[in-house]
Coordinates of C-alpha atoms in Angstrom, one line a residue:
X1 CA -8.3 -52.0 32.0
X2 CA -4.6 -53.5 32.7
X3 CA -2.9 -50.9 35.3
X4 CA 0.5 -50.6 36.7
X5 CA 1.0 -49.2 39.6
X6 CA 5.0 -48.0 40.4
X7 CA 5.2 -47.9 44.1
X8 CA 2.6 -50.2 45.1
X9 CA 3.8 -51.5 48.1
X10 CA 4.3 -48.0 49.5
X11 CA 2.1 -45.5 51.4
X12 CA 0.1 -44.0 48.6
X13 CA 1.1 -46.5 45.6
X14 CA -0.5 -49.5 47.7
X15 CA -4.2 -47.3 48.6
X16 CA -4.2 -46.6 44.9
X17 CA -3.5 -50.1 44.2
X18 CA -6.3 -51.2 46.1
X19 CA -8.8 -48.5 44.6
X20 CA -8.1 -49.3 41.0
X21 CA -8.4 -53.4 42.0
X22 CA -11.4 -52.4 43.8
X23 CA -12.9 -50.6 40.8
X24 CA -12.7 -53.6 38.7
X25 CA -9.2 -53.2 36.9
X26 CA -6.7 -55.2 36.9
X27 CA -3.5 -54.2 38.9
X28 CA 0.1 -55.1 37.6
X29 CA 2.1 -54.5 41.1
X30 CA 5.5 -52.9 40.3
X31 CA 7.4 -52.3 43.6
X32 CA 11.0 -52.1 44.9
X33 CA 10.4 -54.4 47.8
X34 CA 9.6 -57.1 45.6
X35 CA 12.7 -56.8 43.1
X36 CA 11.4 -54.6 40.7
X37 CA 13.3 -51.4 40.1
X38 CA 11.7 -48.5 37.7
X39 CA 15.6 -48.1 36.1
X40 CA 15.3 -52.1 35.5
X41 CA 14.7 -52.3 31.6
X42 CA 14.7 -55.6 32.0
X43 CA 12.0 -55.7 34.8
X44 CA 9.8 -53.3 33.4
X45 CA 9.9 -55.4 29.5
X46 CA 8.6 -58.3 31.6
X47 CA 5.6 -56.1 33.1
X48 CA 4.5 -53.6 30.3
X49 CA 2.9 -55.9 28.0
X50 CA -0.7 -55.1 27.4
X51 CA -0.2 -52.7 30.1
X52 CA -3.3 -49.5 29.5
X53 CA -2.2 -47.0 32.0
X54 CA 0.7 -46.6 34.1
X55 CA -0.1 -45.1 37.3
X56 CA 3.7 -43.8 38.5
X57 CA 4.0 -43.6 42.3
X58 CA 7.5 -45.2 43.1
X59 CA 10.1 -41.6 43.8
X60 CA 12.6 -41.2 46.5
X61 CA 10.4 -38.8 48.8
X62 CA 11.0 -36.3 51.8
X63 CA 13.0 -32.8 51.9
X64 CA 16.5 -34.9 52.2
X65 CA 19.0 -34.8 54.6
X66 CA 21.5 -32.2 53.1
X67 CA 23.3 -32.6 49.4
X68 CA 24.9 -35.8 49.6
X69 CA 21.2 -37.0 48.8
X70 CA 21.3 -35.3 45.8
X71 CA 22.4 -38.2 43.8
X72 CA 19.9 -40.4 45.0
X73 CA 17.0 -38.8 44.6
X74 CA 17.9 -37.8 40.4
X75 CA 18.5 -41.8 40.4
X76 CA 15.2 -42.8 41.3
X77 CA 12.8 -39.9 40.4
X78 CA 14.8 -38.4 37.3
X79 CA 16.6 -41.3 35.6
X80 CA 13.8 -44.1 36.7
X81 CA 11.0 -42.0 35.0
X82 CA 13.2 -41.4 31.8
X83 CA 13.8 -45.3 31.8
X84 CA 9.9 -45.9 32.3
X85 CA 8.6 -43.2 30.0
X86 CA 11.3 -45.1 27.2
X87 CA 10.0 -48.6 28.5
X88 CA 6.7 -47.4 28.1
X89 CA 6.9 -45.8 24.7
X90 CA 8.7 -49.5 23.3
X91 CA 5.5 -51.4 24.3
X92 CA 3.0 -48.8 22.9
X93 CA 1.9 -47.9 26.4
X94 CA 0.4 -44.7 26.0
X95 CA -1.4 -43.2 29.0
X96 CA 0.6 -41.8 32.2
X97 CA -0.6 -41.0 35.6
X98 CA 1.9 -39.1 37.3
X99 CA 2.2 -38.5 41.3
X100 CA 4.1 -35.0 41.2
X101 CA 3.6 -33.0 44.5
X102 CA 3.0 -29.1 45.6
X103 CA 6.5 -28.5 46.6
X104 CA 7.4 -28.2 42.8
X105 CA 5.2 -24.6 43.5
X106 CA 8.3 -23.5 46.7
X107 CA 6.1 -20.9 48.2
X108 CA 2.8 -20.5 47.8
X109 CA 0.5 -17.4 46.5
X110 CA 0.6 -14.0 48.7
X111 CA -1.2 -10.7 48.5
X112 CA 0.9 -7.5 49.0
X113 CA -1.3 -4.9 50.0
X114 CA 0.7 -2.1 47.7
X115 CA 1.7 -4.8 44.3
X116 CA -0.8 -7.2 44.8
X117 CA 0.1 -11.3 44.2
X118 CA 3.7 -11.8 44.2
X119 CA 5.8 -14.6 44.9
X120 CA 8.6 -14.1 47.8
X121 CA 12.0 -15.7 47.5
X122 CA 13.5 -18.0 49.8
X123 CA 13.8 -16.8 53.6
X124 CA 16.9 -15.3 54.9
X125 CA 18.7 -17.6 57.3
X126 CA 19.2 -14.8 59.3
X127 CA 15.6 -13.8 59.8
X128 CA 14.6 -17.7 60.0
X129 CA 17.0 -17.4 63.0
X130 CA 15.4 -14.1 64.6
X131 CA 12.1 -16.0 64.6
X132 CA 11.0 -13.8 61.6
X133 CA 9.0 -16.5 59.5
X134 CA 6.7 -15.1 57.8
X135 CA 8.2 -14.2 54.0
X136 CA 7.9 -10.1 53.1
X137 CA 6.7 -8.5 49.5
X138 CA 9.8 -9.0 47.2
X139 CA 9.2 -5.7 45.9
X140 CA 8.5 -3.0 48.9
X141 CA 9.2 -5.4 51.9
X142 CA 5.9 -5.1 53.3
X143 CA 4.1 -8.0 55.2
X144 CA 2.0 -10.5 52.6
X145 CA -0.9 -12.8 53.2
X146 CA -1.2 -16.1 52.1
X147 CA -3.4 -17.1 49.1
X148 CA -4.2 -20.2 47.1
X149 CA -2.4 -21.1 44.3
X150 CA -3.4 -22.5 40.9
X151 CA -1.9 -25.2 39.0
X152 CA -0.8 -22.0 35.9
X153 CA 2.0 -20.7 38.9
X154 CA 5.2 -20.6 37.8
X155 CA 7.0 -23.7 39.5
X156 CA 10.2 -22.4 42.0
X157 CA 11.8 -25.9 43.8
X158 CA 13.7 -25.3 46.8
X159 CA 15.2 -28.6 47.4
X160 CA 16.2 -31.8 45.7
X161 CA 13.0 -33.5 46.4
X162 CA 10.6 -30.6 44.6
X163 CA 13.4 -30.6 41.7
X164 CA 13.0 -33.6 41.0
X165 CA 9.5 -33.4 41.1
X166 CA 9.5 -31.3 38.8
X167 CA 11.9 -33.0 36.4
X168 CA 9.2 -35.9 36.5
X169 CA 6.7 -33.4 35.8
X170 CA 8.9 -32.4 32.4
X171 CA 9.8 -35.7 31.5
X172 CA 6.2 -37.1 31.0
X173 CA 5.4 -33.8 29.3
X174 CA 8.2 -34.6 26.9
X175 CA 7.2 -38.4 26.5
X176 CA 3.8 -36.9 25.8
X177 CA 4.9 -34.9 22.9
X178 CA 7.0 -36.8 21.3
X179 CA 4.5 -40.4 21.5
X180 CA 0.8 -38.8 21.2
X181 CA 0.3 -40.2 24.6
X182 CA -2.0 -38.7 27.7
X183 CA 0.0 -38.0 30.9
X184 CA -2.0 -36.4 34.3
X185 CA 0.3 -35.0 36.8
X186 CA -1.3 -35.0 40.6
X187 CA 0.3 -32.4 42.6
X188 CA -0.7 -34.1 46.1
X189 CA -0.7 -31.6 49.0
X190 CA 0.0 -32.7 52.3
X191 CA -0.9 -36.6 52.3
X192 CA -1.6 -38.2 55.5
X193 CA -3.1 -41.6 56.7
X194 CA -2.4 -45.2 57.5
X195 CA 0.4 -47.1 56.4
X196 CA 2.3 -43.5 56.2
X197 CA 5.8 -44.6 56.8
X198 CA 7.6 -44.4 60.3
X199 CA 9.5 -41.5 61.6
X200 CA 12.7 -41.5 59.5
X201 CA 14.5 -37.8 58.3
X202 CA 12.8 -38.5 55.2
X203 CA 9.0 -38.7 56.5
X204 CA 6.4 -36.1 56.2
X205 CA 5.5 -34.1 59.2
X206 CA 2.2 -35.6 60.0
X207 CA 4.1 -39.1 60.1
X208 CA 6.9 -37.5 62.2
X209 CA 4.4 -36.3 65.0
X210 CA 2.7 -39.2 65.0
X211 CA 5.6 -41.6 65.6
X212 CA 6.4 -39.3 68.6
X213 CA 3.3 -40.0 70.1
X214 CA 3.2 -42.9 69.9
X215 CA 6.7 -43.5 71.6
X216 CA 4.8 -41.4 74.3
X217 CA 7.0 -37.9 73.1
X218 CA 5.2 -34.6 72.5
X219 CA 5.6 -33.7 68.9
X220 CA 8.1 -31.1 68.4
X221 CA 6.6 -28.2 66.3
X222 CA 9.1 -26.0 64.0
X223 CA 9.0 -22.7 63.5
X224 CA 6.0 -21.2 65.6
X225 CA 3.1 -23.8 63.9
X226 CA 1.6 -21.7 62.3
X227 CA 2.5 -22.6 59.0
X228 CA -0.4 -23.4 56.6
X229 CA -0.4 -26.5 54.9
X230 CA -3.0 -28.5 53.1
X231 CA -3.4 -32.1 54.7
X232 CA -5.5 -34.6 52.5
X233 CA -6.0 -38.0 53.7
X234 CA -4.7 -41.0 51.3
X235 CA -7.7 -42.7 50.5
X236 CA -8.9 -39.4 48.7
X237 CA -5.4 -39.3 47.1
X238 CA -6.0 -42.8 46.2
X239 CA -9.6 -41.6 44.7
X240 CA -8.1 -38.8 42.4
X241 CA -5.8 -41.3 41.3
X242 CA -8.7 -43.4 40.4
X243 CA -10.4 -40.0 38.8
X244 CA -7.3 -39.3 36.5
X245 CA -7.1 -42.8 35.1
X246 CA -10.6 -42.6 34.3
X247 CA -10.5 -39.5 32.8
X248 CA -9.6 -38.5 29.1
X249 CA -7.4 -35.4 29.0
X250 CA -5.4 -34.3 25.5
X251 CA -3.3 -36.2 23.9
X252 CA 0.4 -34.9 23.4
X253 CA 0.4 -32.9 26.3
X254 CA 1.1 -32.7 30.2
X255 CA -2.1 -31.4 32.7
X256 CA -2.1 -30.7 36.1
X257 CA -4.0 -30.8 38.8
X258 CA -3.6 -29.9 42.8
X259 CA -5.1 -32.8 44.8
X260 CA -5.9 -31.3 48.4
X261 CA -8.9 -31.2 50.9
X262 CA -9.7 -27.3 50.0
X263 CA -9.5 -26.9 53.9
X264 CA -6.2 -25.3 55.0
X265 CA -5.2 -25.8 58.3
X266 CA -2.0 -25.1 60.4
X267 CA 0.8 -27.4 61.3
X268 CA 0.3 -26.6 64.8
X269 CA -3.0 -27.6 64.3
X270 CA -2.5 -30.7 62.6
X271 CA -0.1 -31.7 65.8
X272 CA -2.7 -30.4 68.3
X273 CA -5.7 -32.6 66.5
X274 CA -3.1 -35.7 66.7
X275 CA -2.0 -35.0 70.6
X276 CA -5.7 -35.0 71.7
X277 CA -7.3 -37.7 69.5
X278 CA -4.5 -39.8 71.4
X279 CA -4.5 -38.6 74.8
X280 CA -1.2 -36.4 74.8
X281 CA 1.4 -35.5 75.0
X282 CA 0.5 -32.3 74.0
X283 CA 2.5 -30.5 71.1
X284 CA 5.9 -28.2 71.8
X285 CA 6.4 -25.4 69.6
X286 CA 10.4 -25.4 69.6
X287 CA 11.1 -22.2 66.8
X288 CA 13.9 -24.2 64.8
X289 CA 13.5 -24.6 60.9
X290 CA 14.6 -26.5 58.2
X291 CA 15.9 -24.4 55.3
X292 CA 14.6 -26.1 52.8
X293 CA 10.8 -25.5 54.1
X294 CA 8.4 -22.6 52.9
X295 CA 6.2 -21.1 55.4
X296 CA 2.6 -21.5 53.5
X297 CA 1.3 -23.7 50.8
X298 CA -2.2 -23.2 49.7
X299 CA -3.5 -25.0 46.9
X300 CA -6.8 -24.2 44.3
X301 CA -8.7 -27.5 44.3
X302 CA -10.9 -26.4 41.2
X303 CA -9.3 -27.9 38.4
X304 CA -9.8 -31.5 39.9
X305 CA -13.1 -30.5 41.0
X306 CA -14.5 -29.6 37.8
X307 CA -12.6 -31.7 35.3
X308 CA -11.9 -35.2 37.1
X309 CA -14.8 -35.0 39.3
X310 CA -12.8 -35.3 42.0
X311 CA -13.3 -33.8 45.7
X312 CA -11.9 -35.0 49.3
X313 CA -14.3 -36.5 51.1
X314 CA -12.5 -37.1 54.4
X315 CA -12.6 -34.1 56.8
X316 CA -10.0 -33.3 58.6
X317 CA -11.3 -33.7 62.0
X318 CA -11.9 -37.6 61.5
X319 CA -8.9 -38.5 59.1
X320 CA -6.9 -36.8 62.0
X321 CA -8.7 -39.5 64.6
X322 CA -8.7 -41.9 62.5
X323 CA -4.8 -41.3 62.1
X324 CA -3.7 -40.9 65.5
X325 CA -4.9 -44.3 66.0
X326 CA -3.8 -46.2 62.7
X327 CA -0.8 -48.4 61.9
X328 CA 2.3 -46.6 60.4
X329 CA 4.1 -48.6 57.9
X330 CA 7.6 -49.7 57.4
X331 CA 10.1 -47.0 56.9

């Protein structure tokens, strides 16, 4: 099988890279760094030809900065999809693997005691401010608890980055329709590993600790750390990856599936497991917040489990040491 792979120089789109090289296919490399844009027509009529499956990493990632990135990221991840999806649909190309992500879900399940699951709203500056984190019951303002979500919840972005997620998501259900092809849409949880890119305002969290560690810094710690997140190390992205292009879902249609580890654990956690796998500093809990963040995100594993075969096989204890100690990439 002939694959391309968007992205493949970066953090994710070059482990995937190497997984479907290593599985026998061969990889057709598509990657800003070396000159190749996904809203190049041009660029993407020289590589499509006799292209099987497009495996679509390359998006402008992170929570943003505030909404003068707006613009950018609906260049790159709304507009460069449409013009790949189009590119894909004039060379006959007709399988899609998608890298969409959890925040497209804002925040995750919760249990009221009184109306059972509902989905709070976004938090109130003014309690993010008091130190009130956790969200309430929309409906009698009672305290919730977190529960894991399935890939049927009703999608609610809460910044540029998840909307555009989830434009992507829409787009290749659109192309789907309207060509016959098969498009898979990962929702990755928490991703984490080697080659994750450098501390930048744009990095995940995991990447952000770690860059202050290794600058000798104690990772700072929002909110109190105890938000839940699921953390699920790159090579097992990279395997799901490898799952979906094997598999053989309808034609004509979008599905989904969360890719995660099935093992929630805390922020604070995550920064604690990095400090002592390298010696300290040890974490600081500093109460700020980023409005744009939810509080817990949970994900239901099962779909992937029982219709790509796929499962994460890197706990988090060891893909923790293993990351404290491996090389970031560039940013």
């Amino acid at each position: 099988m002939k694959v391309m792979v968007t992205g493949s120089a970066g953090f994710i789109g070059s482990h995937v890279a190497e997984a479907v090289e290593e599985a026998g296919h061969e990889v057709v490399p598509f990657d800003l760094r070396a000159g190749a844009d996904v809203r190049d027509e041009a660029a993407l009529d020289r590589s499509l030809p006799g292209v099987d499956l497009v495996v679509h990493q390359a998006a402008k990632v992170g929570l943003g900065v505030d909404v003068s990135d707006l613009p950018a990221y609906a260049a790159v991840n709304v507009y460069g999809t449409a013009v790949l999806l189009a590119a894909m649909a004039r060379h006959g190309v007709g399988r899609l693997v998608l890298a969409s992500s959890m925040v497209v879900y804002g925040e995750g399940a919760y249990d009221c005691a009184g109306h059972g699951r509902v989905r709070p709203g976004p938090r109130a500056r003014e309690d993010l401010d008091h130190g009130l984190f956790d969200p309430v019951c929309p409906l009698c303002g009672a305290r919730v608890r977190h529960a894991v979500i399935g890939e049927d919840a009703p999608p609610d972005p809460r910044n540029a980055y998840a909307t555009t997620k989830l434009a992507q998501e829409h787009l290749a259900a659109n192309w789907a329709r309207e060509t016959g092809g098969t498009a898979v849409a990962l929702r990755y949880h928490n991703v984490y590993g080697p080659r994750m890119p450098r501390d930048t305002p744009y990095a995940g969290v995991a990447a952000i600790f770690r860059s202050a560690l290794a600058a000798g810094r104690a990772p700072r710690v929002f909110e109190d750390g105890g938000q839940v997140r699921d953390f699920v190390h790159v090579r097992d992205v990279a395997r799901a990856n490898l799952a979906a292009a094997g598999a053989t879902p309808p034609p004509g249609r979008l599905t989904i599936y969360n890719i995660a580890s099935g093992t929630p654990h805390t922020v604070g956690e995550m920064a604690a497991a990095l400090a002592a796998a390298r010696g300290g500093p040890e974490p600081v809990v500093t109460g700020e917040y980023r409005l744009g963040d939810v509080r817990h995100i949970v994900a239901a594993p099962g779909r992937a489990r029982a219709e790509l075969g796929f499962q994460a096989a890197v706990g988090f204890e060891a893909g923790m040491t293993e990351f404290a100690a491996a090389p970031l990439g560039a940013t």
